[in-house]
Tab-separated table of C-alpha atoms and ligand atoms in Angstrom:
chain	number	residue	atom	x	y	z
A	1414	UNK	CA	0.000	0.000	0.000
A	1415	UNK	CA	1.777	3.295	-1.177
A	1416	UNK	CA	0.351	6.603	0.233
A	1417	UNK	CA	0.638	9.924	-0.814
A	1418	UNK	CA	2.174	12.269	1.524
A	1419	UNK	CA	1.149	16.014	0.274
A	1420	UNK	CA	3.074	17.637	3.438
A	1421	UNK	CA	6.514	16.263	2.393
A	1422	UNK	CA	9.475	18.539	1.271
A	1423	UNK	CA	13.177	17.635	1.076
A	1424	UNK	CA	16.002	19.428	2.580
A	1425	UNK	CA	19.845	19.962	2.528
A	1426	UNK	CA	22.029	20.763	5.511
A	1427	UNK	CA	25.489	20.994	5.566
A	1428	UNK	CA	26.929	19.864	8.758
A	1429	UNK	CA	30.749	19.933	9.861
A	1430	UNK	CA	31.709	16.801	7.944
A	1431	UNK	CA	29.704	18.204	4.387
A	1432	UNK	CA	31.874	21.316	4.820
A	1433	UNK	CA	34.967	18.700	4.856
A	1434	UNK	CA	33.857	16.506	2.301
A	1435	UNK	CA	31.528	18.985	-0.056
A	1436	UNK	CA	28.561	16.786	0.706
A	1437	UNK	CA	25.310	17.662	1.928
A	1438	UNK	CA	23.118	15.641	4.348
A	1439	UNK	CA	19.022	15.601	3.330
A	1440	UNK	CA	16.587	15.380	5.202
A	1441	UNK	CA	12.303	14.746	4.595
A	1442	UNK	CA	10.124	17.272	6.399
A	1443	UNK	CA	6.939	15.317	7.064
A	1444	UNK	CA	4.439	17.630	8.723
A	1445	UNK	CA	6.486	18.649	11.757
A	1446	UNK	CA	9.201	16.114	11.516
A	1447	UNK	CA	12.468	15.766	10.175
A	1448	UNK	CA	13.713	12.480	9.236
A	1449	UNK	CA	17.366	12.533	8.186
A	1450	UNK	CA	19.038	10.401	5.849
A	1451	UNK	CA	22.136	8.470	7.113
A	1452	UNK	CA	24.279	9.152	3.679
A	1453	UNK	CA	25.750	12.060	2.539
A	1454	UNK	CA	25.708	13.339	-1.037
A	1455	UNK	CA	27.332	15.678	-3.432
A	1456	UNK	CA	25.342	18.837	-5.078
A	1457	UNK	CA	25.323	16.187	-8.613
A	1458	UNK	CA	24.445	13.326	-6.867
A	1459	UNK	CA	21.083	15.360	-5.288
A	1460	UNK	CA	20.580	16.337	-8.681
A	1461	UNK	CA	20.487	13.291	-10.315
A	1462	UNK	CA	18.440	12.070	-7.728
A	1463	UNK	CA	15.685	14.472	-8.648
A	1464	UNK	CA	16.145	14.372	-12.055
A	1465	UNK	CA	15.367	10.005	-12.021
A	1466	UNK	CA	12.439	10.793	-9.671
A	1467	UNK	CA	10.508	12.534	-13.152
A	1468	UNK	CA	11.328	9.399	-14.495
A	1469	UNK	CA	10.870	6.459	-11.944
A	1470	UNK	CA	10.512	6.433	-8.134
A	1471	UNK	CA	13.482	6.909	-5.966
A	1472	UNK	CA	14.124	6.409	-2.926
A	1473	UNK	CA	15.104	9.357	-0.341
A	1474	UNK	CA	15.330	7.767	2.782
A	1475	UNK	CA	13.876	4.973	5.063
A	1476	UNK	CA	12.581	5.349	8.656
A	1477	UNK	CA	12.459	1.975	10.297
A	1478	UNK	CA	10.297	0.067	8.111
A	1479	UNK	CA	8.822	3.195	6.107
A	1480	UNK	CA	10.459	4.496	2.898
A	1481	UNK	CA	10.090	7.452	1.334
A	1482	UNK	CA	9.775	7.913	-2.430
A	1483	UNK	CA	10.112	10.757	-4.283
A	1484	UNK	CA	8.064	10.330	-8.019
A	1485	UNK	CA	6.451	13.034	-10.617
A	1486	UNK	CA	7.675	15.931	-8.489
A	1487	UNK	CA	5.148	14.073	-5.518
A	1488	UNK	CA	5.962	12.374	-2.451
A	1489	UNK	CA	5.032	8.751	-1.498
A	1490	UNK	CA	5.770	5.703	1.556
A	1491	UNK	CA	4.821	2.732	1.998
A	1492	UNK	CA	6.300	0.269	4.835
A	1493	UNK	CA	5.713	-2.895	2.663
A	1494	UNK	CA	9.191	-2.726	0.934
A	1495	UNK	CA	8.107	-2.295	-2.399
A	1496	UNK	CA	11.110	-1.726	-4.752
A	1497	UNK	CA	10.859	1.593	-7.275
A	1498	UNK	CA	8.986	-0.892	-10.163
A	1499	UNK	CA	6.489	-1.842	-7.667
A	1500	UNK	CA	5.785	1.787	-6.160
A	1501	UNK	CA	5.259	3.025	-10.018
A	1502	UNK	CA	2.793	0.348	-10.698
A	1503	UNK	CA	0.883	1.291	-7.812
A	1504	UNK	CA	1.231	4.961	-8.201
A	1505	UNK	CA	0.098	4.527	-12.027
A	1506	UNK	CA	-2.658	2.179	-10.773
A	1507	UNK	CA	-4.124	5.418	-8.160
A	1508	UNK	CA	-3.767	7.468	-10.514
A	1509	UNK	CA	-5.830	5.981	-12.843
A	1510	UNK	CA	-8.590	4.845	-10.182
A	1511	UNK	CA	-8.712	8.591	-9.279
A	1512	UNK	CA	-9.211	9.937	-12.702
A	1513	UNK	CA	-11.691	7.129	-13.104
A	1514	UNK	CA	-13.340	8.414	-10.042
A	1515	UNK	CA	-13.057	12.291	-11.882
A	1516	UNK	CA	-14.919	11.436	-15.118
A	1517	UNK	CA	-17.441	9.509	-13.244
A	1518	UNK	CA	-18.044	12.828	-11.205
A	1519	UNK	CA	-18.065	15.092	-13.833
A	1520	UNK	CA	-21.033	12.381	-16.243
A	1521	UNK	CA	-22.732	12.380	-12.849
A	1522	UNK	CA	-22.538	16.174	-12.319
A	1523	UNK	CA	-23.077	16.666	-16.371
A	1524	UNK	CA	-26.744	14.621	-15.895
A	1525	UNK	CA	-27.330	16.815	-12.756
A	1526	UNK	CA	-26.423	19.931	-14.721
A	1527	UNK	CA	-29.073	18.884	-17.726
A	1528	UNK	CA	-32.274	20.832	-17.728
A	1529	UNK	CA	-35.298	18.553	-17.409
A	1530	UNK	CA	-37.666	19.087	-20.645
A	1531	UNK	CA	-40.955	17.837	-18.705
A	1532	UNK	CA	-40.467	20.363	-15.831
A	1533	UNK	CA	-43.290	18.180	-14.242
A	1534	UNK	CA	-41.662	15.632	-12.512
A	1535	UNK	CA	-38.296	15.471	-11.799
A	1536	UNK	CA	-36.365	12.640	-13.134
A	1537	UNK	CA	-34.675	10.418	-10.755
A	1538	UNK	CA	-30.536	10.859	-10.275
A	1539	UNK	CA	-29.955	6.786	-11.654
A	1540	UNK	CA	-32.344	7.181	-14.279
A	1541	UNK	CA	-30.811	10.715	-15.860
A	1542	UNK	CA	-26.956	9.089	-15.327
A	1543	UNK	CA	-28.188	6.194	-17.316
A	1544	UNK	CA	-29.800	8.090	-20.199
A	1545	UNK	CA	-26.886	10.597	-20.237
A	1546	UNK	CA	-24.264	7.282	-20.644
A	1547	UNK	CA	-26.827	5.270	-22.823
A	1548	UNK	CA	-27.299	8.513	-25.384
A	1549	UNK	CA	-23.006	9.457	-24.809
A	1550	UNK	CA	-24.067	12.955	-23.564
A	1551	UNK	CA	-25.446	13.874	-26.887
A	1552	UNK	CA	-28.237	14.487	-28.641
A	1553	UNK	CA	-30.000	11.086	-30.390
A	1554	UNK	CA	-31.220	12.911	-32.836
A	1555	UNK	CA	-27.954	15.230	-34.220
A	1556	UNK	CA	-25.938	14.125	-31.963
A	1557	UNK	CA	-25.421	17.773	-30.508
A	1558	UNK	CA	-23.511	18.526	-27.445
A	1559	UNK	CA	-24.690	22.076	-26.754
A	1560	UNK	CA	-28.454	22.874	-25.369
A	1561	UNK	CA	-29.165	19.208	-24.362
A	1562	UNK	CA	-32.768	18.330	-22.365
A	1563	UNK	CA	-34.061	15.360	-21.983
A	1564	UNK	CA	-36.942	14.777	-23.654
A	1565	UNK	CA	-39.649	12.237	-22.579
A	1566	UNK	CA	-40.524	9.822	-25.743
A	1567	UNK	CA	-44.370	9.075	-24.325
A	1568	UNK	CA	-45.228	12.627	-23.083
A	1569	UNK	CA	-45.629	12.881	-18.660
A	1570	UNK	CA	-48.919	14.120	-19.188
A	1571	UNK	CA	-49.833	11.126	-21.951
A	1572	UNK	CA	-48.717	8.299	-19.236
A	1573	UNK	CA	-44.982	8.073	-20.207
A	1574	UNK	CA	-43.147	7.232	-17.227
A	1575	UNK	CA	-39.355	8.865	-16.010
A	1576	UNK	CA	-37.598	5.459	-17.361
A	1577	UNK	CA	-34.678	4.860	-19.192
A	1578	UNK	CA	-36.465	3.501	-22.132
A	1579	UNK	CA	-38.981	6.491	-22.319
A	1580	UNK	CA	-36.238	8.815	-21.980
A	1581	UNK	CA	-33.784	10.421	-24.296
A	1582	UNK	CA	-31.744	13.351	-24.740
A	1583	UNK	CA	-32.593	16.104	-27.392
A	1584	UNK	CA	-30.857	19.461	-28.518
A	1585	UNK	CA	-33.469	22.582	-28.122
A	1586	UNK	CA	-34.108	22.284	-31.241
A	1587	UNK	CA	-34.786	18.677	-32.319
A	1588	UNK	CA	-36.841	18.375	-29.201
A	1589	UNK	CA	-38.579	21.557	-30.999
A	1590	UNK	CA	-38.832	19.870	-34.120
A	1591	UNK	CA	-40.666	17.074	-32.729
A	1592	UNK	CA	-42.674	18.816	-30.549
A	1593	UNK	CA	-44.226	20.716	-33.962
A	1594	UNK	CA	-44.535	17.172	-35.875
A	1595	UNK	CA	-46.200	15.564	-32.773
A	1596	UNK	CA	-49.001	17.578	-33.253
B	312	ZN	ZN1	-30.384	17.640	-32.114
């Protein structure tokens, strides 16, 4: 299990040995503590460091059985001793869920968002999602993306029910269209 740590920043000290040697100690502010790294490094070695974290995780430092990774310019642990293959799988594999989770939100907020042509009856959350993913958030009859309503195939005040199959989405002026050749 990898977590992201969004209160993690990494720091350079230079102690009386770095002065000596030219090397600088780091150490990972988490929160309000420090956790120091045991090695010492050069300016080029901190450098490349960051520069293969854009690439793949790497490894900072570990704290008794917690490591800390440093990947995409974000911060990550885990205390399962994952190597830096395993931590980019599962950093891929989040990131994925999460935009996933994003586009889901933003179909669900899309239906929300969609003026109801009846105006009668409001149509049930589950029942608009499903229309708006059955008809790809377009129009059925253009296939429009811009003034979309959802138009009810059996009119409300004919009988037709708020379901999925007497449901569809319309541009403004398709559903016009029909309305004029219902009559
Ligand atoms: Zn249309």
């Amino acid at each position: 299990m990898v977590r992201r740590l969004d209160n993690c920043e990494a720091y350079y000290e230079r102690d009386g040995f770095g002065l000596l040697s030219g090397k600088v100690k780091c150490y990972l502010q988490v929160g309000k503590r420090k956790y120091y790294s045991d090695r010492r490094m050069t300016r080029e070695e901190m450098k490349s460091m960051a520069d293969q974290s854009q690439v793949m995780p790497v490894k900072y430092l570990t704290v008794g059985d917690r490591d800390y990774w440093r990947y995409d310019d974000r911060w990550f642990t885990d205390s399962d001793g994952h190597d830096s293959e395993e931590v980019q799988a599962l950093v891929t594999a989040y990131d994925l869920r999460l935009e996933k989770k994003l586009s889901e939100a933003k179909t669900v907020a899309a239906a929300r968002r969609l003026p109801d042509g009846s105006l009668r009856e409001s149509i049930p959350e589950s029942i608009r999602h499903s229309v708006w993913e059955r008809d790809g958030g377009a129009c059925r009859s253009c296939g429009s993306k811009s003034d979309l309503q959802y138009d009810h195939l059996i009119p409300v005040s004919m009988g037709g029910a708020n379901s999925t199959d007497n449901l569809q989405i319309l541009c403004g002026s398709c559903n016009r269209r029909k309305g004029a050749s219902v009559v």
